[in-house]
PDB file of C-alpha atoms in Angstrom:
ATOM      1  CA  UNK A   1       0.005  -0.019   0.002  1.00  0.00           C
ATOM      2  CA  UNK A   2       1.350   3.357  -0.994  1.00  0.00           C
ATOM      3  CA  UNK A   3       0.134   6.920  -1.145  1.00  0.00           C
ATOM      4  CA  UNK A   4       0.078   8.864  -4.335  1.00  0.00           C
ATOM      5  CA  UNK A   5       2.309  11.814  -4.928  1.00  0.00           C
ATOM      6  CA  UNK A   6      -0.689  14.048  -4.404  1.00  0.00           C
ATOM      7  CA  UNK A   7      -0.864  13.185  -0.757  1.00  0.00           C
ATOM      8  CA  UNK A   8      -3.035  11.030   1.499  1.00  0.00           C
ATOM      9  CA  UNK A   9      -5.903   9.212  -0.151  1.00  0.00           C
ATOM     10  CA  UNK A  10      -9.504   9.252   1.058  1.00  0.00           C
ATOM     11  CA  UNK A  11     -10.399   6.517   3.501  1.00  0.00           C
ATOM     12  CA  UNK A  12     -13.189   4.834   1.591  1.00  0.00           C
ATOM     13  CA  UNK A  13     -13.522   1.424   3.285  1.00  0.00           C
ATOM     14  CA  UNK A  14     -16.671   0.432   5.157  1.00  0.00           C
ATOM     15  CA  UNK A  15     -16.271  -0.426   8.800  1.00  0.00           C
ATOM     16  CA  UNK A  16     -16.819  -4.106   7.948  1.00  0.00           C
ATOM     17  CA  UNK A  17     -14.500  -4.091   4.939  1.00  0.00           C
ATOM     18  CA  UNK A  18     -10.812  -4.933   5.013  1.00  0.00           C
ATOM     19  CA  UNK A  19      -8.448  -2.647   3.099  1.00  0.00           C
ATOM     20  CA  UNK A  20      -7.132  -3.744  -0.275  1.00  0.00           C
ATOM     21  CA  UNK A  21      -3.537  -4.957  -0.105  1.00  0.00           C
ATOM     22  CA  UNK A  22      -2.854  -3.559  -3.563  1.00  0.00           C
ATOM     23  CA  UNK A  23      -3.377  -0.026  -4.837  1.00  0.00           C
ATOM     24  CA  UNK A  24      -3.396   3.208  -2.871  1.00  0.00           C
ATOM     25  CA  UNK A  25      -4.709   3.140   0.646  1.00  0.00           C
ATOM     26  CA  UNK A  26      -3.465   5.483   3.333  1.00  0.00           C
ATOM     27  CA  UNK A  27      -4.185   4.696   6.942  1.00  0.00           C
ATOM     28  CA  UNK A  28      -4.081   6.905  10.006  1.00  0.00           C
ATOM     29  CA  UNK A  29      -1.968   5.133  12.652  1.00  0.00           C
ATOM     30  CA  UNK A  30      -1.087   5.893  16.243  1.00  0.00           C
ATOM     31  CA  UNK A  31       2.057   4.303  17.668  1.00  0.00           C
ATOM     32  CA  UNK A  32       2.313   4.157  21.447  1.00  0.00           C
ATOM     33  CA  UNK A  33       5.937   3.675  22.403  1.00  0.00           C
ATOM     34  CA  UNK A  34       9.114   4.842  20.624  1.00  0.00           C
ATOM     35  CA  UNK A  35      11.565   2.183  21.789  1.00  0.00           C
ATOM     36  CA  UNK A  36      13.467   0.057  19.263  1.00  0.00           C
ATOM     37  CA  UNK A  37      10.391  -1.489  17.695  1.00  0.00           C
ATOM     38  CA  UNK A  38       8.184   1.602  17.891  1.00  0.00           C
ATOM     39  CA  UNK A  39      10.658   3.938  16.254  1.00  0.00           C
ATOM     40  CA  UNK A  40      11.144   1.530  13.322  1.00  0.00           C
ATOM     41  CA  UNK A  41       7.339   1.153  12.995  1.00  0.00           C
ATOM     42  CA  UNK A  42       7.000   4.939  12.876  1.00  0.00           C
ATOM     43  CA  UNK A  43       9.665   5.369  10.244  1.00  0.00           C
ATOM     44  CA  UNK A  44       8.713   2.403   8.083  1.00  0.00           C
ATOM     45  CA  UNK A  45       4.968   3.058   8.043  1.00  0.00           C
ATOM     46  CA  UNK A  46       5.555   6.728   7.326  1.00  0.00           C
ATOM     47  CA  UNK A  47       7.786   5.781   4.455  1.00  0.00           C
ATOM     48  CA  UNK A  48       4.955   3.609   3.124  1.00  0.00           C
ATOM     49  CA  UNK A  49       2.744   6.703   2.946  1.00  0.00           C
ATOM     50  CA  UNK A  50       0.648   6.313   6.075  1.00  0.00           C
ATOM     51  CA  UNK A  51      -0.161   9.176   8.447  1.00  0.00           C
ATOM     52  CA  UNK A  52       1.639   8.189  11.627  1.00  0.00           C
ATOM     53  CA  UNK A  53       1.458   9.805  15.044  1.00  0.00           C
ATOM     54  CA  UNK A  54       4.032   8.659  17.589  1.00  0.00           C
ATOM     55  CA  UNK A  55       3.838   9.035  21.351  1.00  0.00           C
ATOM     56  CA  UNK A  56       5.697   7.884  24.417  1.00  0.00           C
ATOM     57  CA  UNK A  57       5.280   8.179  28.147  1.00  0.00           C
ATOM     58  CA  UNK A  58       7.724  11.112  28.437  1.00  0.00           C
ATOM     59  CA  UNK A  59       6.108  13.580  26.066  1.00  0.00           C
ATOM     60  CA  UNK A  60       6.445  14.517  22.401  1.00  0.00           C
ATOM     61  CA  UNK A  61       9.430  16.783  22.932  1.00  0.00           C
ATOM     62  CA  UNK A  62      11.529  13.691  23.929  1.00  0.00           C
ATOM     63  CA  UNK A  63      10.963  11.887  20.636  1.00  0.00           C
ATOM     64  CA  UNK A  64      14.134  12.029  18.609  1.00  0.00           C
ATOM     65  CA  UNK A  65      14.213  13.642  15.165  1.00  0.00           C
ATOM     66  CA  UNK A  66      15.334  10.467  13.415  1.00  0.00           C
ATOM     67  CA  UNK A  67      12.110   8.715  14.507  1.00  0.00           C
ATOM     68  CA  UNK A  68      10.167  11.347  12.607  1.00  0.00           C
ATOM     69  CA  UNK A  69      12.532  11.520   9.614  1.00  0.00           C
ATOM     70  CA  UNK A  70       9.998   9.860   7.269  1.00  0.00           C
ATOM     71  CA  UNK A  71       7.075  12.109   8.108  1.00  0.00           C
ATOM     72  CA  UNK A  72       5.737  10.828  11.447  1.00  0.00           C
ATOM     73  CA  UNK A  73       4.455  13.365  13.957  1.00  0.00           C
ATOM     74  CA  UNK A  74       5.279  13.484  17.680  1.00  0.00           C
ATOM     75  CA  UNK A  75       2.139  13.856  19.779  1.00  0.00           C
ATOM     76  CA  UNK A  76       0.873  13.153  23.255  1.00  0.00           C
ATOM     77  CA  UNK A  77      -0.408   9.684  24.027  1.00  0.00           C
ATOM     78  CA  UNK A  78      -3.981  11.004  24.203  1.00  0.00           C
ATOM     79  CA  UNK A  79      -3.618  12.546  20.754  1.00  0.00           C
ATOM     80  CA  UNK A  80      -2.112   9.387  19.296  1.00  0.00           C
ATOM     81  CA  UNK A  81      -5.289   7.365  19.705  1.00  0.00           C
ATOM     82  CA  UNK A  82      -7.756   9.925  18.273  1.00  0.00           C
ATOM     83  CA  UNK A  83      -9.065   9.642  14.693  1.00  0.00           C
ATOM     84  CA  UNK A  84      -6.927   6.663  13.662  1.00  0.00           C
ATOM     85  CA  UNK A  85      -7.541   3.405  11.810  1.00  0.00           C
ATOM     86  CA  UNK A  86      -5.047   1.556  13.984  1.00  0.00           C
ATOM     87  CA  UNK A  87      -3.288   1.905  17.322  1.00  0.00           C
ATOM     88  CA  UNK A  88      -0.034  -0.043  17.715  1.00  0.00           C
ATOM     89  CA  UNK A  89       1.085  -0.778  21.252  1.00  0.00           C
ATOM     90  CA  UNK A  90       4.874  -0.933  21.263  1.00  0.00           C
ATOM     91  CA  UNK A  91       5.281  -0.796  25.034  1.00  0.00           C
ATOM     92  CA  UNK A  92       6.625  -3.207  27.615  1.00  0.00           C
ATOM     93  CA  UNK A  93       4.092  -5.962  28.297  1.00  0.00           C
ATOM     94  CA  UNK A  94       3.729  -5.067  31.933  1.00  0.00           C
ATOM     95  CA  UNK A  95       2.469  -1.610  31.028  1.00  0.00           C
ATOM     96  CA  UNK A  96      -0.561  -2.795  29.090  1.00  0.00           C
ATOM     97  CA  UNK A  97      -2.930  -2.466  32.063  1.00  0.00           C
ATOM     98  CA  UNK A  98      -1.684   1.109  32.551  1.00  0.00           C
ATOM     99  CA  UNK A  99      -2.836   2.176  29.086  1.00  0.00           C
ATOM    100  CA  UNK A 100      -6.271   0.586  29.471  1.00  0.00           C
ATOM    101  CA  UNK A 101      -7.957   3.924  30.388  1.00  0.00           C
ATOM    102  CA  UNK A 102      -6.441   5.501  27.248  1.00  0.00           C
ATOM    103  CA  UNK A 103      -7.501   2.601  25.029  1.00  0.00           C
ATOM    104  CA  UNK A 104     -11.008   2.739  26.469  1.00  0.00           C
ATOM    105  CA  UNK A 105     -11.482   5.995  24.501  1.00  0.00           C
ATOM    106  CA  UNK A 106     -10.516   4.417  21.161  1.00  0.00           C
ATOM    107  CA  UNK A 107     -13.375   3.924  18.685  1.00  0.00           C
ATOM    108  CA  UNK A 108     -14.708   0.409  18.374  1.00  0.00           C
ATOM    109  CA  UNK A 109     -13.706   0.031  14.739  1.00  0.00           C
ATOM    110  CA  UNK A 110     -10.125   1.126  15.353  1.00  0.00           C
ATOM    111  CA  UNK A 111      -7.735  -1.891  15.205  1.00  0.00           C
ATOM    112  CA  UNK A 112      -5.495  -2.293  18.255  1.00  0.00           C
ATOM    113  CA  UNK A 113      -2.226  -4.172  17.569  1.00  0.00           C
ATOM    114  CA  UNK A 114      -0.023  -5.652  20.330  1.00  0.00           C
ATOM    115  CA  UNK A 115       3.702  -6.048  19.609  1.00  0.00           C
ATOM    116  CA  UNK A 116       4.809  -6.931  23.132  1.00  0.00           C
ATOM    117  CA  UNK A 117       6.082 -10.124  24.767  1.00  0.00           C
ATOM    118  CA  UNK A 118       5.875 -11.433  28.309  1.00  0.00           C
ATOM    119  CA  UNK A 119       9.069 -12.178  30.263  1.00  0.00           C
ATOM    120  CA  UNK A 120       8.347 -13.266  33.844  1.00  0.00           C
ATOM    121  CA  UNK A 121      11.636 -11.947  35.288  1.00  0.00           C
ATOM    122  CA  UNK A 122      10.728  -8.423  34.025  1.00  0.00           C
ATOM    123  CA  UNK A 123       6.933  -8.584  34.261  1.00  0.00           C
ATOM    124  CA  UNK A 124       6.718  -9.899  37.829  1.00  0.00           C
ATOM    125  CA  UNK A 125       5.032 -13.189  36.913  1.00  0.00           C
ATOM    126  CA  UNK A 126       1.387 -13.227  35.772  1.00  0.00           C
ATOM    127  CA  UNK A 127      -0.510 -16.194  37.057  1.00  0.00           C
ATOM    128  CA  UNK A 128      -2.886 -16.578  34.105  1.00  0.00           C
ATOM    129  CA  UNK A 129      -0.018 -16.575  31.617  1.00  0.00           C
ATOM    130  CA  UNK A 130       2.040 -18.944  33.761  1.00  0.00           C
ATOM    131  CA  UNK A 131      -1.030 -21.269  33.705  1.00  0.00           C
ATOM    132  CA  UNK A 132      -1.014 -21.263  29.908  1.00  0.00           C
ATOM    133  CA  UNK A 133      -3.108 -18.300  28.743  1.00  0.00           C
ATOM    134  CA  UNK A 134      -1.804 -16.727  25.554  1.00  0.00           C
ATOM    135  CA  UNK A 135      -0.099 -13.411  26.264  1.00  0.00           C
ATOM    136  CA  UNK A 136      -2.280 -11.310  23.996  1.00  0.00           C
ATOM    137  CA  UNK A 137      -5.482 -13.022  25.195  1.00  0.00           C
ATOM    138  CA  UNK A 138      -4.524 -11.793  28.676  1.00  0.00           C
ATOM    139  CA  UNK A 139      -3.708  -8.351  27.246  1.00  0.00           C
ATOM    140  CA  UNK A 140      -7.028  -8.172  25.421  1.00  0.00           C
ATOM    141  CA  UNK A 141      -8.827  -8.899  28.705  1.00  0.00           C
ATOM    142  CA  UNK A 142      -6.931  -6.053  30.412  1.00  0.00           C
ATOM    143  CA  UNK A 143      -7.928  -3.624  27.654  1.00  0.00           C
ATOM    144  CA  UNK A 144     -11.465  -4.916  27.366  1.00  0.00           C
ATOM    145  CA  UNK A 145     -11.363  -5.117  23.545  1.00  0.00           C
ATOM    146  CA  UNK A 146     -10.082  -7.337  20.717  1.00  0.00           C
ATOM    147  CA  UNK A 147      -6.392  -7.272  19.834  1.00  0.00           C
ATOM    148  CA  UNK A 148      -4.172  -8.287  16.986  1.00  0.00           C
ATOM    149  CA  UNK A 149      -0.760  -9.863  17.720  1.00  0.00           C
ATOM    150  CA  UNK A 150       1.891  -8.779  15.258  1.00  0.00           C
ATOM    151  CA  UNK A 151       5.564  -7.732  15.053  1.00  0.00           C
ATOM    152  CA  UNK A 152       6.322  -9.432  18.383  1.00  0.00           C
ATOM    153  CA  UNK A 153       8.251 -12.333  16.792  1.00  0.00           C
ATOM    154  CA  UNK A 154      11.196 -10.439  15.368  1.00  0.00           C
ATOM    155  CA  UNK A 155      14.170  -8.876  17.123  1.00  0.00           C
ATOM    156  CA  UNK A 156      14.566  -5.093  16.981  1.00  0.00           C
ATOM    157  CA  UNK A 157      17.782  -5.199  14.910  1.00  0.00           C
ATOM    158  CA  UNK A 158      16.303  -7.631  12.365  1.00  0.00           C
ATOM    159  CA  UNK A 159      13.237  -5.472  12.186  1.00  0.00           C
ATOM    160  CA  UNK A 160      15.286  -2.339  11.557  1.00  0.00           C
ATOM    161  CA  UNK A 161      17.695  -3.818   8.962  1.00  0.00           C
ATOM    162  CA  UNK A 162      16.381  -7.060   7.437  1.00  0.00           C
ATOM    163  CA  UNK A 163      13.309  -5.772   5.628  1.00  0.00           C
ATOM    164  CA  UNK A 164      13.148  -6.725   1.950  1.00  0.00           C
ATOM    165  CA  UNK A 165      10.987  -5.744  -1.059  1.00  0.00           C
ATOM    166  CA  UNK A 166       7.873  -7.805  -1.708  1.00  0.00           C
ATOM    167  CA  UNK A 167       8.675 -10.898  -3.827  1.00  0.00           C
ATOM    168  CA  UNK A 168      12.190 -11.377  -2.403  1.00  0.00           C
ATOM    169  CA  UNK A 169      12.795 -15.101  -1.934  1.00  0.00           C
ATOM    170  CA  UNK A 170      14.559 -14.570   1.381  1.00  0.00           C
ATOM    171  CA  UNK A 171      12.059 -12.074   2.808  1.00  0.00           C
ATOM    172  CA  UNK A 172      11.346 -12.749   6.495  1.00  0.00           C
ATOM    173  CA  UNK A 173       7.761 -13.708   7.329  1.00  0.00           C
ATOM    174  CA  UNK A 174       5.940 -12.540  10.442  1.00  0.00           C
ATOM    175  CA  UNK A 175       2.825 -14.238  11.933  1.00  0.00           C
ATOM    176  CA  UNK A 176      -0.298 -12.156  12.592  1.00  0.00           C
ATOM    177  CA  UNK A 177      -2.979 -13.519  14.881  1.00  0.00           C
ATOM    178  CA  UNK A 178      -6.468 -12.049  15.541  1.00  0.00           C
ATOM    179  CA  UNK A 179     -10.060 -13.187  15.999  1.00  0.00           C
ATOM    180  CA  UNK A 180     -11.502 -10.721  13.454  1.00  0.00           C
ATOM    181  CA  UNK A 181     -10.607 -11.401   9.792  1.00  0.00           C
ATOM    182  CA  UNK A 182     -10.965  -7.640   9.045  1.00  0.00           C
ATOM    183  CA  UNK A 183      -8.573  -6.690  11.796  1.00  0.00           C
ATOM    184  CA  UNK A 184      -6.112  -9.440  10.892  1.00  0.00           C
ATOM    185  CA  UNK A 185      -6.198  -8.342   7.234  1.00  0.00           C
ATOM    186  CA  UNK A 186      -5.496  -4.747   8.152  1.00  0.00           C
ATOM    187  CA  UNK A 187      -2.593  -5.690  10.356  1.00  0.00           C
ATOM    188  CA  UNK A 188      -1.211  -8.058   7.715  1.00  0.00           C
ATOM    189  CA  UNK A 189      -1.294  -5.234   5.174  1.00  0.00           C
ATOM    190  CA  UNK A 190       0.730  -3.033   7.576  1.00  0.00           C
ATOM    191  CA  UNK A 191       3.273  -5.850   8.185  1.00  0.00           C
ATOM    192  CA  UNK A 192       3.749  -6.004   4.412  1.00  0.00           C
ATOM    193  CA  UNK A 193       4.288  -2.300   4.337  1.00  0.00           C
ATOM    194  CA  UNK A 194       7.124  -2.604   6.894  1.00  0.00           C
ATOM    195  CA  UNK A 195       9.052  -4.931   4.562  1.00  0.00           C
ATOM    196  CA  UNK A 196       8.046  -8.454   5.660  1.00  0.00           C
ATOM    197  CA  UNK A 197       5.752 -11.198   4.450  1.00  0.00           C
ATOM    198  CA  UNK A 198       2.658 -11.351   6.615  1.00  0.00           C
ATOM    199  CA  UNK A 199       1.372 -14.841   7.538  1.00  0.00           C
ATOM    200  CA  UNK A 200      -2.174 -15.514   8.780  1.00  0.00           C
ATOM    201  CA  UNK A 201      -1.562 -17.208  12.148  1.00  0.00           C
ATOM    202  CA  UNK A 202      -5.214 -17.730  12.963  1.00  0.00           C
ATOM    203  CA  UNK A 203      -7.160 -16.639  16.064  1.00  0.00           C
ATOM    204  CA  UNK A 204      -5.684 -14.877  19.093  1.00  0.00           C
ATOM    205  CA  UNK A 205      -5.886 -18.027  21.182  1.00  0.00           C
ATOM    206  CA  UNK A 206      -3.211 -19.533  18.880  1.00  0.00           C
ATOM    207  CA  UNK A 207      -0.859 -16.525  19.250  1.00  0.00           C
ATOM    208  CA  UNK A 208       1.110 -18.483  21.863  1.00  0.00           C
ATOM    209  CA  UNK A 209       2.719 -20.187  18.851  1.00  0.00           C
ATOM    210  CA  UNK A 210       4.635 -16.961  18.154  1.00  0.00           C
ATOM    211  CA  UNK A 211       5.635 -16.135  21.720  1.00  0.00           C
ATOM    212  CA  UNK A 212       9.196 -16.283  23.043  1.00  0.00           C
ATOM    213  CA  UNK A 213      10.634 -19.787  23.150  1.00  0.00           C
ATOM    214  CA  UNK A 214       8.735 -21.072  20.123  1.00  0.00           C
ATOM    215  CA  UNK A 215      10.284 -21.960  16.742  1.00  0.00           C
ATOM    216  CA  UNK A 216       8.690 -18.867  15.135  1.00  0.00           C
ATOM    217  CA  UNK A 217      10.163 -16.405  17.667  1.00  0.00           C
ATOM    218  CA  UNK A 218      13.238 -14.405  16.530  1.00  0.00           C
ATOM    219  CA  UNK A 219      14.349 -17.080  14.047  1.00  0.00           C
ATOM    220  CA  UNK A 220      13.889 -14.927  10.908  1.00  0.00           C
ATOM    221  CA  UNK A 221      12.096 -17.553   8.861  1.00  0.00           C
ATOM    222  CA  UNK A 222      10.756 -17.179   5.337  1.00  0.00           C
ATOM    223  CA  UNK A 223       7.129 -17.561   4.227  1.00  0.00           C
ATOM    224  CA  UNK A 224       7.927 -21.142   3.222  1.00  0.00           C
ATOM    225  CA  UNK A 225       9.508 -21.989   6.573  1.00  0.00           C
ATOM    226  CA  UNK A 226       7.152 -20.264   8.975  1.00  0.00           C
ATOM    227  CA  UNK A 227       4.061 -22.577   8.760  1.00  0.00           C
ATOM    228  CA  UNK A 228       6.010 -25.575   9.918  1.00  0.00           C
ATOM    229  CA  UNK A 229       7.581 -23.592  12.758  1.00  0.00           C
ATOM    230  CA  UNK A 230       4.168 -22.423  14.005  1.00  0.00           C
ATOM    231  CA  UNK A 231       2.873 -25.978  13.796  1.00  0.00           C
ATOM    232  CA  UNK A 232       5.811 -27.364  15.735  1.00  0.00           C
ATOM    233  CA  UNK A 233       5.342 -25.030  18.748  1.00  0.00           C
ATOM    234  CA  UNK A 234       5.120 -26.830  22.056  1.00  0.00           C
ATOM    235  CA  UNK A 235       3.190 -25.052  24.762  1.00  0.00           C
ATOM    236  CA  UNK A 236       4.912 -26.919  27.597  1.00  0.00           C
ATOM    237  CA  UNK A 237       8.445 -26.489  26.308  1.00  0.00           C
ATOM    238  CA  UNK A 238       8.374 -22.938  25.011  1.00  0.00           C
ATOM    239  CA  UNK A 239       8.596 -21.231  28.453  1.00  0.00           C
ATOM    240  CA  UNK A 240      11.625 -23.341  29.297  1.00  0.00           C
ATOM    241  CA  UNK A 241      13.252 -22.518  26.006  1.00  0.00           C
ATOM    242  CA  UNK A 242      12.449 -18.791  26.524  1.00  0.00           C
ATOM    243  CA  UNK A 243      14.116 -18.833  29.916  1.00  0.00           C
ATOM    244  CA  UNK A 244      17.111 -20.772  28.554  1.00  0.00           C
ATOM    245  CA  UNK A 245      17.559 -18.164  25.832  1.00  0.00           C
ATOM    246  CA  UNK A 246      17.510 -15.347  28.334  1.00  0.00           C
ATOM    247  CA  UNK A 247      19.977 -17.143  30.626  1.00  0.00           C
ATOM    248  CA  UNK A 248      22.428 -17.636  27.736  1.00  0.00           C
ATOM    249  CA  UNK A 249      22.179 -13.956  26.691  1.00  0.00           C
ATOM    250  CA  UNK A 250      22.633 -12.713  30.230  1.00  0.00           C
ATOM    251  CA  UNK A 251      25.598 -15.018  30.872  1.00  0.00           C
ATOM    252  CA  UNK A 252      27.263 -13.988  27.630  1.00  0.00           C
ATOM    253  CA  UNK A 253      26.455 -10.256  27.493  1.00  0.00           C
ATOM    254  CA  UNK A 254      25.121  -9.266  30.951  1.00  0.00           C
ATOM    255  CA  UNK A 255      21.658  -8.199  31.978  1.00  0.00           C
ATOM    256  CA  UNK A 256      20.028  -5.558  29.853  1.00  0.00           C
ATOM    257  CA  UNK A 257      22.237  -5.988  26.825  1.00  0.00           C
ATOM    258  CA  UNK A 258      20.748  -6.882  23.436  1.00  0.00           C
ATOM    259  CA  UNK A 259      22.969  -9.098  21.242  1.00  0.00           C
ATOM    260  CA  UNK A 260      23.231  -8.363  17.540  1.00  0.00           C
ATOM    261  CA  UNK A 261      20.673  -9.896  15.110  1.00  0.00           C
ATOM    262  CA  UNK A 262      22.938 -12.632  13.801  1.00  0.00           C
ATOM    263  CA  UNK A 263      23.762 -13.961  17.321  1.00  0.00           C
ATOM    264  CA  UNK A 264      20.137 -13.722  18.517  1.00  0.00           C
ATOM    265  CA  UNK A 265      18.797 -15.549  15.495  1.00  0.00           C
ATOM    266  CA  UNK A 266      21.417 -18.303  15.692  1.00  0.00           C
ATOM    267  CA  UNK A 267      20.742 -18.761  19.413  1.00  0.00           C
ATOM    268  CA  UNK A 268      16.978 -18.962  19.028  1.00  0.00           C
ATOM    269  CA  UNK A 269      17.280 -21.387  16.127  1.00  0.00           C
ATOM    270  CA  UNK A 270      19.639 -23.618  18.127  1.00  0.00           C
ATOM    271  CA  UNK A 271      17.280 -23.659  21.130  1.00  0.00           C
ATOM    272  CA  UNK A 272      13.852 -23.679  19.561  1.00  0.00           C
ATOM    273  CA  UNK A 273      14.009 -25.116  16.023  1.00  0.00           C
TER     274      UNK A 273
END
C-alpha cells in the first residue's frame, strides 16, 4: 500500500470491509511507544505513505528527530489514539494495564495491535499466563477489547535492517494472529508495508505459537519455513526455551544488553527449532 504523490488518499472502506492490499490506501496510525520496535514502525509506516502519530510516556518533545525523519508526527499519548484506523502498542508488556484507560477511548472500529512479549523476570510473573493463557489473550482482557498480535516475533535489529521488497525469496515472514478477519487483514497489510511477508496465524488463542521460546520467535524464517515452525510449537516446552535463551544472553552479554541480530537468530534457532 502506498500513497500517491498528491498526498493522503481518502479513507473509503466500510467499517466491515478490510483494506485492499494492492493499490493506494493510506491509513491513520497511532504508535504508542518509541523504543526500538516503535521507532522503526514509525519510520517504516511513514515511508509507506501512512499518516503516523508517535507518542511515548515522556512527552512529544523527547521523541528524537530520526524517529520522525520519514514524516511521522510527535504527539501526546492522548492525541495518538484519536481519529486513527489503527493503534499499535509498542510498550513493555507489563504496562498494558496502565494504558487501558487510554485505549477505552478508542473507537470500536479502530484496530489495536499488540507487539509486546511477556518475560516473567521483568513482568513480575502473571498467574494466568504462567497457567497457559496466551499473552495477547490476557492483554485483550486487560484492555477490554479485541487485539491483533503482530511484530512481536522479530528482534529489533532484524526489524530495523532485514526488511526486503515484496517478492524477495529470502524475505522474512511474520505471523499475525487475531479473531477478526478484518482486523487481521489490516494488520497483515501493515506488516507487508514494513518490509516483511505477513502470515495468517489464525485466532488470538493460537498466538502463543509466536511467543518467546517457540520456533517462530526471533528465528527470521521465510514464508515457506514459517508454517512448519508455528505448527511445531510446544506449549509446555516454550517457556523453558524462553528462559534458557535469556539465561544464555545474560551469561554472555550481561543483563540488559541486546545481542546483535545474527547472534540472537542463531541462538533462538539452536534452542527452539
